[in-house]
Amino acid sequence: MAQAQAQAVLASSSPSPSASLYVGELDPSVTEAMLFEMFNMIGPVASIRVCRDAVTRRSLGYAYVNFHNQIDGERAMETLNYTLVKGKPCRIMWSQRDPSLRKTGSGNVFIKNLDPTIDNKALHDTFSAFGNIMSCKIALDESGNSKGYGFVHYETDDAAESAIKHVNGMLLNDKKVFVGRHVPRKERQAKIEELRSKFTNIYVKNLPMEAGDKELRDLFSKYGPITSAVVQKDEEGKPKGFGFVNYENFEDARKAVEDTNEKEHSGKVLFVTRAQKKLEREEELRRQYEQAKLEKLAKYQGVNLYVKNLDDDVDDEKLRQEFSVYGVITSAKVMRDDKDYSKGFGFVCFSSPDEATKAVTEMNGRMIGSKPIYVALAQRKEVRRSQLEAQINQRNAIRMQQGMPIPGAPGYMPGAPMFYAPGFLPQGQRPVFPPNGMMPRPRWAPQPQGQPLYPQSFSPTLQGRPPRQPRPARNAAPQANRQQTQRKAPRPQTSEPEPSPPLTAAALAAAPADMQKQMLGERLYPLIHAQQPDFSGKITGMLLEMDNGELLNLVEDASALETKIAEAMDVLKAHMADSGEA
């Protein structure tokens, strides 16, 4: 009901911008319907929109709520700000459509050295005494814990100055806090780079293990006055082979780095550079790692193949031999677990994209050993996840349009297979066929309206069983029974399926790519069901991994189809035998 009301609200006219609220820090599962129930208690809501990713349709964690008048918006901020929504306190502020107003930084205050127990609401209550607050936020890490700093954005500069004057250097929860003007990231980076260019402390590595503080000072004192020179030692007092030298002037430090870096001293090549803090080093290493990762991905883009459904006896050499006919292979690897058992998948890398494309076209669905393998271009985990999320969201949208249950929604039965009417199969989804020619229906499920959906060329009368006649009443008179048996029982009305035109290569090529597998599956399923009714659904799914051209040949060639069915049955029997032994 709330969802229907929310959709109706979305369609209504939009209000003035002054009654628009920004709602942030939302859990990804929060929907427009949930926010409507929450904000509609304050006053009539004009529209609600949860902002989502354009590709995956996943929530970005913030939304806009528009009221018809500003008074309701003010009341919502006063009563609902920092209210828990799905276990997370939401943050509400007036929406500012003009980005220049948000980016000026006017009235924005930075607070650091905060106690970890201080949350958004406590920070808001502390600083609201100095003026009207537009936004208040504590920075959190990935686990949701405070990073020890936050921001308060006032409406006026005077309020920000007053907060800095009265709170800077004061104790909050027994911790002395720093309060100052917020400096934009670009300005901070510029200042940091300027300070880094005027460094005085240098780091020296690859020193002789017997070198001490005096030798280090003597080595670098010729470049200028030194305030300190220390060689780091372990717990036993032995030198670790590296140390630090601090100069009075940054020009001397820079000259020392330029002259001594990668120069030999006592048989060792020194490494000399500007001394860095641990966080700075970690950030630089992380940036270098990401850069190398991107370069590696760009290098293997379009040439690295993912191969799965491999037999356990397929090793690196056999995998290379199978694919070597399509071009020059730079690497072939079957992935293995800790016990050196094959995981059933691997990777083959070619020297050019054309060779990789040809291998995908020719090898996908081909039998290697006792299994048809699956071959595709290798993808990053993030790309696969985003594609799966997009497919799931697309399927859910189609299910909603068709009135079908959505996984996770009320009334959804986990494990129950989904059956699609011909022509309504979501993109990227393989057609699902019933295993024994009967549509499964749990006994506790409600009776659906109308006829159930079956694949084309499939009818529930395939089993050849006539409909069951109604049972006569227990106390009915014998005469009535005899009269009832003498009457002609009405013949069940059966509709003969119209013969479908033969599927040709031209008709298959003219169909959309996402419909071609479904068309082939609808033709193959009845043929397979006639030979193996108990495993028709599984065999159809296995064969659909093959190339479309080979599948079309199976539709037309009964002997070839019979051979493939026999091969699939051998694989199934072997799998069932292995499962039985396990």
XYZ file of C-alpha atoms in Angstrom:
582
model
C 0.000 0.000 0.000
C 2.803 2.364 0.964
C 4.620 1.535 -2.295
C 1.536 2.338 -4.349
C 1.131 5.642 -2.494
C 4.796 6.450 -3.022
C 4.461 5.797 -6.768
C 1.418 8.040 -6.859
C 3.351 10.742 -5.034
C 6.204 10.449 -7.528
C 3.835 11.261 -10.345
C 2.508 14.429 -8.684
C 3.677 17.949 -9.384
C 7.003 19.026 -7.948
C 7.065 21.711 -5.245
C 9.193 24.820 -4.894
C 12.923 24.191 -4.359
C 12.741 25.758 -0.857
C 10.762 22.737 0.405
C 13.279 20.160 -0.874
C 15.338 18.097 1.586
C 18.520 16.075 1.092
C 18.543 12.796 3.061
C 21.980 11.163 3.310
C 23.798 8.277 5.043
C 21.084 5.839 3.905
C 21.412 2.069 3.828
C 21.468 0.706 0.222
C 18.242 -1.251 0.885
C 16.195 1.866 1.724
C 13.459 2.502 -0.866
C 11.108 5.362 -1.756
C 8.240 3.534 -0.031
C 10.133 3.393 3.293
C 10.976 7.097 3.134
C 7.370 7.927 2.208
C 6.062 6.187 5.342
C 8.620 8.097 7.408
C 8.170 11.619 5.987
C 4.449 11.509 5.225
C 3.783 11.581 8.983
C 5.186 15.133 9.057
C 3.111 16.495 6.194
C 1.954 15.795 2.635
C 4.939 14.722 0.510
C 5.124 15.914 -3.094
C 7.830 13.549 -4.386
C 10.623 11.232 -3.253
C 13.597 10.004 -5.230
C 16.356 7.640 -4.089
C 19.400 8.311 -6.275
C 20.760 5.149 -7.913
C 23.654 4.061 -10.105
C 22.763 4.407 -13.781
C 24.059 0.913 -14.643
C 23.521 -1.311 -11.609
C 20.507 0.612 -10.227
C 22.043 0.215 -6.773
C 21.272 2.958 -4.251
C 23.962 5.620 -3.858
C 23.004 6.145 -0.209
C 21.106 9.431 -0.472
C 17.692 10.690 -1.549
C 15.626 13.849 -2.083
C 12.288 14.418 -0.337
C 10.117 17.291 -1.571
C 7.285 18.758 0.502
C 4.531 21.064 -0.699
C 5.508 23.806 1.754
C 8.602 24.919 3.610
C 7.033 24.595 7.066
C 6.728 20.799 6.677
C 10.351 20.652 5.543
C 11.535 22.541 8.629
C 9.459 20.280 10.882
C 10.934 17.192 9.194
C 14.475 18.438 9.824
C 13.713 19.146 13.484
C 11.985 15.840 14.250
C 13.574 13.280 11.866
C 17.207 14.365 11.591
C 19.540 11.531 12.732
C 16.603 9.122 13.017
C 17.579 5.470 12.586
C 16.583 4.083 9.178
C 17.515 0.408 8.724
C 19.864 0.732 11.698
C 21.715 3.812 10.365
C 21.122 7.450 11.462
C 20.074 9.493 8.444
C 21.377 13.014 7.888
C 18.865 15.616 6.669
C 19.678 19.054 5.267
C 18.166 21.537 2.827
C 18.838 20.618 -0.773
C 21.082 23.050 -2.626
C 20.730 22.589 -6.365
C 23.383 25.207 -7.144
C 26.754 23.425 -6.827
C 28.636 26.726 -6.512
C 26.966 27.388 -3.145
C 28.087 23.998 -1.850
C 31.650 24.315 -3.116
C 32.474 27.807 -1.834
C 33.121 26.445 1.658
C 31.622 29.560 3.245
C 30.617 28.827 6.843
C 32.226 25.356 6.792
C 34.160 24.324 9.909
C 36.596 21.419 10.368
C 36.894 19.659 13.742
C 39.552 17.044 14.565
C 40.767 15.001 17.544
C 37.186 14.018 18.377
C 36.380 11.241 20.814
C 35.194 8.075 18.974
C 31.932 8.071 20.961
C 30.820 11.425 19.499
C 28.326 10.850 16.673
C 26.549 13.176 14.234
C 23.781 14.104 16.676
C 26.169 14.860 19.558
C 28.298 17.037 17.270
C 25.176 18.827 16.021
C 23.924 19.486 19.560
C 27.333 20.851 20.604
C 27.746 23.307 17.730
C 24.107 24.350 17.224
C 24.526 26.925 20.026
C 26.541 29.182 17.703
C 24.152 29.409 14.764
C 21.869 27.626 12.321
C 23.554 24.447 11.024
C 22.982 23.377 7.418
C 24.925 20.103 7.633
C 26.846 18.162 10.265
C 28.878 14.997 9.630
C 31.406 12.739 11.358
C 33.848 10.981 8.999
C 33.534 7.186 9.279
C 35.745 4.310 8.145
C 34.624 1.189 6.251
C 33.471 -0.458 9.494
C 31.303 2.524 10.459
C 33.659 3.736 13.230
C 34.576 7.386 13.707
C 37.836 8.600 12.153
C 38.153 11.297 14.829
C 37.225 14.303 12.691
C 34.118 15.892 11.235
C 32.557 18.934 9.578
C 29.905 21.485 10.554
C 28.446 23.750 7.868
C 26.794 26.963 9.125
C 24.496 29.271 7.212
C 26.693 32.305 7.912
C 30.394 33.031 8.291
C 29.729 34.800 11.588
C 28.368 31.607 13.121
C 31.426 29.672 11.899
C 33.803 32.294 13.375
C 31.940 32.176 16.683
C 32.217 28.359 16.821
C 35.960 28.475 16.089
C 36.509 31.169 18.727
C 34.609 29.400 21.514
C 35.360 25.693 20.879
C 38.910 25.571 19.474
C 41.224 24.157 22.138
C 38.357 23.158 24.431
C 37.771 19.685 25.899
C 35.053 17.457 24.414
C 34.721 14.152 26.263
C 38.092 14.833 27.936
C 39.852 15.337 24.593
C 41.248 18.667 23.387
C 39.775 19.387 19.952
C 40.969 21.555 17.088
C 38.363 23.703 15.332
C 39.252 25.728 12.252
C 38.169 26.786 8.794
C 37.664 23.954 6.343
C 40.340 24.040 3.649
C 39.331 22.422 0.310
C 41.276 19.344 -0.752
C 42.973 21.078 -3.699
C 44.333 23.840 -1.477
C 45.498 21.289 1.109
C 47.257 19.241 -1.575
C 48.964 22.356 -2.921
C 50.235 23.262 0.556
C 51.356 19.711 1.223
C 53.291 19.574 -2.050
C 54.908 22.908 -1.198
C 55.962 21.611 2.229
C 57.243 18.382 0.712
C 59.419 20.294 -1.734
C 61.061 22.079 1.246
C 61.945 18.944 3.197
C 64.892 18.835 5.581
C 64.693 15.211 6.790
C 66.123 12.456 4.539
C 65.982 8.655 4.712
C 69.127 6.591 4.061
C 69.003 2.817 3.374
C 71.553 0.076 2.557
C 74.100 1.306 5.097
C 76.850 -1.102 6.190
C 75.630 -3.156 9.156
C 78.557 -1.895 11.276
C 77.816 1.808 10.506
C 76.817 3.983 13.484
C 75.541 7.505 14.051
C 79.022 9.062 13.731
C 79.739 7.454 10.356
C 76.317 8.565 9.079
C 76.933 12.147 10.206
C 80.438 12.210 8.678
C 79.032 10.898 5.388
C 76.410 13.652 5.001
C 77.889 16.602 6.930
C 79.713 17.915 3.866
C 76.391 19.065 2.342
C 75.447 21.428 5.194
C 74.746 21.840 8.916
C 73.019 18.769 10.406
C 70.671 18.921 13.395
C 70.529 15.128 13.886
C 71.823 11.881 12.343
C 70.489 8.580 13.722
C 70.987 4.965 12.635
C 68.023 2.785 13.659
C 68.863 -0.139 15.967
C 67.024 -3.291 17.021
C 66.201 -4.432 20.564
C 69.725 -5.751 21.057
C 71.287 -2.441 19.981
C 72.525 -3.701 16.611
C 72.212 -1.344 13.591
C 69.370 -2.170 11.145
C 71.175 -0.763 8.101
C 69.106 2.413 7.673
C 68.784 5.810 9.347
C 67.669 9.448 9.104
C 69.554 12.724 8.630
C 67.940 16.090 9.355
C 69.432 19.316 7.925
C 68.897 22.918 8.967
C 68.183 24.074 5.382
C 66.068 22.285 2.779
C 68.532 23.228 0.018
C 71.244 21.162 1.748
C 68.869 18.185 2.151
C 67.894 18.287 -1.507
C 71.540 18.469 -2.616
C 72.426 15.482 -0.375
C 69.667 13.380 -1.964
C 70.741 14.299 -5.484
C 74.433 13.532 -4.867
C 74.263 10.353 -2.752
C 71.223 8.448 -4.055
C 72.299 5.234 -5.880
C 75.964 5.974 -5.101
C 78.227 3.198 -3.763
C 79.502 3.355 -0.191
C 81.532 0.584 1.475
C 80.523 -1.893 -1.236
C 76.789 -1.087 -1.061
C 74.580 1.114 -3.251
C 72.844 3.677 -1.056
C 69.165 4.541 -1.381
C 68.553 8.153 -0.275
C 65.239 9.994 -0.502
C 62.965 12.410 1.344
C 61.753 10.909 4.634
C 58.046 10.021 4.532
C 55.442 9.290 7.173
C 53.924 5.826 7.276
C 50.519 6.964 5.956
C 52.167 8.809 3.083
C 54.223 5.740 2.149
C 51.154 3.496 2.284
C 49.187 5.900 0.104
C 52.002 6.077 -2.447
C 52.395 2.277 -2.515
C 48.629 1.866 -2.916
C 48.634 4.310 -5.818
C 51.538 2.491 -7.469
C 49.774 -0.856 -7.001
C 46.545 0.412 -8.554
C 48.474 1.929 -11.454
C 50.331 -1.332 -12.104
C 47.055 -3.247 -11.859
C 45.389 -1.006 -14.435
C 48.377 -1.304 -16.776
C 48.297 -5.086 -16.455
C 44.558 -5.181 -17.193
C 45.012 -2.933 -20.206
C 47.812 -5.194 -21.442
C 45.668 -8.356 -21.299
C 42.390 -6.754 -22.348
C 40.749 -8.851 -25.068
C 43.444 -11.568 -25.149
C 42.902 -13.405 -21.839
C 40.256 -16.169 -21.880
C 38.385 -17.784 -19.001
C 37.751 -21.528 -19.421
C 35.538 -23.528 -17.045
C 33.895 -26.959 -16.756
C 37.249 -28.687 -17.232
C 37.800 -32.344 -16.390
C 39.938 -33.071 -13.327
C 42.683 -34.623 -15.460
C 43.175 -31.491 -17.624
C 46.500 -29.850 -16.718
C 48.328 -26.775 -18.028
C 49.971 -28.621 -20.911
C 46.746 -30.239 -22.120
C 44.916 -26.904 -21.897
C 47.658 -25.277 -23.984
C 47.509 -28.065 -26.599
C 43.740 -27.732 -27.019
C 43.955 -23.980 -27.703
C 47.304 -23.823 -29.516
C 45.714 -24.282 -32.952
C 44.153 -20.795 -32.746
C 47.321 -18.765 -32.266
C 50.370 -18.034 -30.132
C 49.660 -18.697 -26.450
C 51.633 -16.650 -23.939
C 50.312 -18.538 -20.902
C 47.876 -21.344 -20.013
C 47.027 -22.069 -16.407
C 44.573 -24.462 -14.695
C 43.684 -23.172 -11.233
C 44.267 -25.578 -8.333
C 43.438 -25.667 -4.621
C 45.772 -26.161 -1.645
C 45.857 -29.931 -2.212
C 46.822 -29.479 -5.882
C 43.380 -30.612 -7.102
C 41.964 -28.907 -10.190
C 39.246 -26.330 -9.490
C 37.683 -27.053 -12.882
C 38.588 -23.732 -14.503
C 41.606 -21.923 -15.873
C 42.906 -19.135 -18.124
C 44.466 -19.039 -21.590
C 46.208 -15.890 -22.804
C 46.840 -15.256 -26.522
C 49.200 -12.816 -28.171
C 46.459 -10.928 -30.080
C 42.729 -10.185 -29.658
C 41.885 -11.773 -33.035
C 43.303 -15.127 -31.942
C 41.398 -14.935 -28.643
C 38.129 -14.099 -30.418
C 38.563 -17.023 -32.798
C 39.253 -19.371 -29.867
C 36.097 -18.232 -28.058
C 33.995 -18.765 -31.192
C 35.375 -22.223 -31.939
C 35.967 -23.679 -28.468
C 32.924 -22.542 -26.492
C 30.699 -25.601 -25.964
C 33.208 -28.070 -27.421
C 33.686 -31.392 -25.661
C 37.078 -31.824 -23.970
C 37.166 -35.184 -22.269
C 33.677 -35.884 -20.927
C 32.445 -32.292 -20.525
C 31.478 -29.413 -22.826
C 33.693 -26.491 -21.804
C 32.647 -22.863 -21.424
C 34.989 -20.224 -22.914
C 34.658 -16.443 -22.622
C 36.816 -13.347 -22.263
C 38.182 -13.007 -18.718
C 36.646 -10.171 -16.693
C 37.479 -8.421 -13.429
C 35.437 -9.379 -10.390
C 34.030 -5.833 -10.130
C 32.854 -5.926 -13.768
C 31.194 -9.334 -13.315
C 29.489 -8.185 -10.130
C 28.111 -5.029 -11.754
C 26.852 -7.023 -14.744
C 25.155 -9.568 -12.465
C 23.535 -6.793 -10.439
C 22.293 -5.158 -13.638
C 20.864 -8.484 -14.870
C 19.173 -9.171 -11.524
C 17.625 -5.698 -11.435
C 16.438 -6.110 -15.020
C 14.872 -9.492 -14.244
C 13.172 -8.093 -11.144
C 11.738 -5.234 -13.197
C 10.337 -7.684 -15.765
C 8.936 -9.894 -12.997
C 7.199 -6.899 -11.452
C 5.656 -6.009 -14.819
C 4.441 -9.602 -15.265
C 3.261 -9.950 -11.673
C 5.856 -12.621 -10.876
C 7.437 -12.999 -7.413
C 10.764 -11.339 -6.749
C 13.459 -13.090 -4.675
C 13.435 -11.640 -1.165
C 9.913 -10.279 -1.517
C 6.950 -11.590 0.556
C 5.462 -14.715 -0.962
C 8.659 -15.727 -2.753
C 9.550 -19.416 -2.346
C 13.337 -20.047 -2.448
C 14.373 -22.840 -4.771
C 11.192 -22.725 -6.866
C 12.137 -22.473 -10.574
C 10.904 -19.543 -12.647
C 9.070 -20.242 -15.907
C 8.816 -17.562 -18.555
C 6.275 -17.290 -21.314
C 7.770 -17.400 -24.846
C 9.057 -13.994 -25.798
C 9.382 -12.730 -22.192
C 12.743 -14.181 -21.246
C 15.040 -11.552 -19.676
C 18.241 -10.753 -21.495
C 21.078 -13.092 -20.568
C 18.728 -15.660 -18.992
C 18.608 -19.253 -20.287
C 15.156 -20.814 -20.767
C 14.146 -23.119 -17.902
C 12.348 -26.338 -18.754
C 10.436 -28.579 -16.331
C 12.389 -31.788 -15.595
C 9.599 -34.325 -16.096
C 7.098 -32.475 -18.220
C 5.056 -31.337 -15.222
C 4.906 -27.865 -13.790
C 5.949 -27.991 -10.098
C 3.455 -26.285 -7.817
C 3.935 -26.428 -4.023
C 0.797 -27.557 -2.262
C 0.845 -24.512 -0.009
C 1.022 -22.066 -2.916
C -2.211 -20.248 -3.875
C -3.980 -21.283 -7.066
C -2.896 -18.879 -9.830
C -5.425 -17.080 -11.947
C -5.645 -18.370 -15.492
C -3.503 -21.056 -17.077
C 0.090 -21.736 -15.962
C 2.907 -20.744 -18.276
C 4.602 -23.546 -20.275
C 7.343 -23.439 -22.862
C 6.197 -23.395 -26.477
C 5.228 -26.777 -27.968
C 4.691 -28.078 -24.400
C 1.331 -29.119 -22.999
C 0.428 -30.735 -19.676
C -1.368 -33.504 -21.617
C 1.992 -34.925 -22.753
C 1.721 -37.572 -20.067
C -1.381 -38.961 -21.773
C -3.482 -38.990 -18.599
C -7.166 -38.001 -18.961
C -8.543 -35.514 -16.437
C -9.784 -37.159 -13.236
C -13.587 -37.363 -12.959
C -15.294 -35.923 -9.862
C -15.901 -38.509 -7.125
C -19.641 -39.257 -6.485
C -21.177 -38.502 -3.126
C -20.808 -41.273 -0.536
C -24.612 -41.580 0.174
C -25.877 -41.145 -3.366
C -28.664 -43.461 -4.506
C -27.697 -46.427 -6.747
C -30.283 -45.369 -9.322
C -28.750 -41.964 -9.541
C -25.354 -43.579 -10.001
C -26.635 -45.731 -12.848
C -28.248 -42.757 -14.544
C -25.021 -40.843 -14.149
C -22.957 -43.607 -15.756
C -25.420 -43.900 -18.658
C -24.930 -40.272 -19.535
C -22.209 -39.343 -21.945
C -19.293 -37.974 -20.050
C -18.182 -34.673 -21.517
C -14.957 -35.069 -23.444
C -12.125 -32.934 -22.196
C -11.443 -30.027 -24.477
C -7.894 -30.266 -25.775
C -6.333 -27.756 -28.077
C -3.989 -29.258 -30.614
C -0.827 -27.193 -30.859
C -0.441 -25.586 -34.231
C 2.578 -26.933 -36.094
C 5.356 -24.351 -35.908
C 7.298 -23.485 -39.070
C 10.758 -25.047 -39.375
C 13.554 -23.069 -37.732
C 16.047 -21.959 -40.361
C 19.423 -20.322 -40.032
C 18.036 -17.133 -41.570
C 15.163 -16.975 -39.068
C 17.569 -17.602 -36.203
C 19.981 -14.902 -37.378
C 17.135 -12.409 -37.752
C 16.089 -12.895 -34.107
C 17.652 -10.808 -31.331
C 20.752 -12.320 -29.716
C 19.030 -12.770 -26.358
C 16.158 -14.717 -27.998
C 18.181 -17.154 -30.120
C 18.962 -19.606 -27.295
C 15.315 -19.582 -26.243
C 14.144 -20.366 -29.785
C 16.586 -23.260 -30.031
C 15.639 -24.531 -26.588
C 11.931 -24.535 -27.459
C 12.660 -26.709 -30.501
C 15.110 -29.034 -28.766
C 13.151 -29.672 -25.563
C 10.250 -31.698 -27.096
C 12.731 -33.789 -29.140
C 14.823 -34.547 -26.070
C 11.734 -35.151 -23.924
C 10.595 -37.851 -26.364
C 13.831 -39.803 -25.793
C 14.721 -38.990 -22.169
C 11.651 -37.658 -20.361
C 13.231 -37.977 -16.912
C 16.304 -35.862 -17.751
C 14.983 -33.702 -20.607
C 15.342 -30.433 -18.693
C 18.947 -31.107 -17.616
C 20.037 -32.347 -21.034
C 18.486 -29.326 -22.755
C 20.369 -26.991 -20.412
C 23.637 -28.818 -21.095
C 23.242 -28.723 -24.855
C 22.360 -25.020 -24.857
C 25.991 -24.306 -23.895
C 26.932 -25.307 -27.456
C 27.273 -22.964 -30.405
C 24.023 -21.868 -32.093
C 25.085 -23.389 -35.417
C 25.639 -26.806 -33.847
C 22.305 -26.561 -32.021
C 20.483 -25.788 -35.274
C 22.094 -28.864 -36.799
C 20.827 -30.977 -33.878
C 17.262 -29.732 -34.481
C 17.453 -30.875 -38.099
C 19.562 -34.038 -37.685
C 17.888 -36.679 -35.470
C 20.925 -38.990 -35.432
C 23.292 -36.218 -34.363
C 20.835 -35.251 -31.625
C 20.620 -38.856 -30.447
C 24.434 -38.991 -30.207
C 24.578 -35.792 -28.155
C 21.809 -37.034 -25.866
C 23.763 -40.246 -25.285
C 26.911 -38.245 -24.459
C 24.973 -36.026 -22.054
C 23.437 -39.088 -20.381
C 26.911 -40.580 -19.870
C 28.032 -37.365 -18.178
C 24.907 -37.291 -15.990
C 25.275 -40.938 -14.979
C 28.933 -40.441 -14.109
C 28.043 -37.382 -12.066
C 25.290 -39.228 -10.217
C 27.628 -42.136 -9.554
C 30.256 -39.773 -8.137
C 27.621 -38.079 -5.989
C 26.460 -41.474 -4.722
C 30.001 -42.479 -3.754
C 30.543 -39.165 -2.024
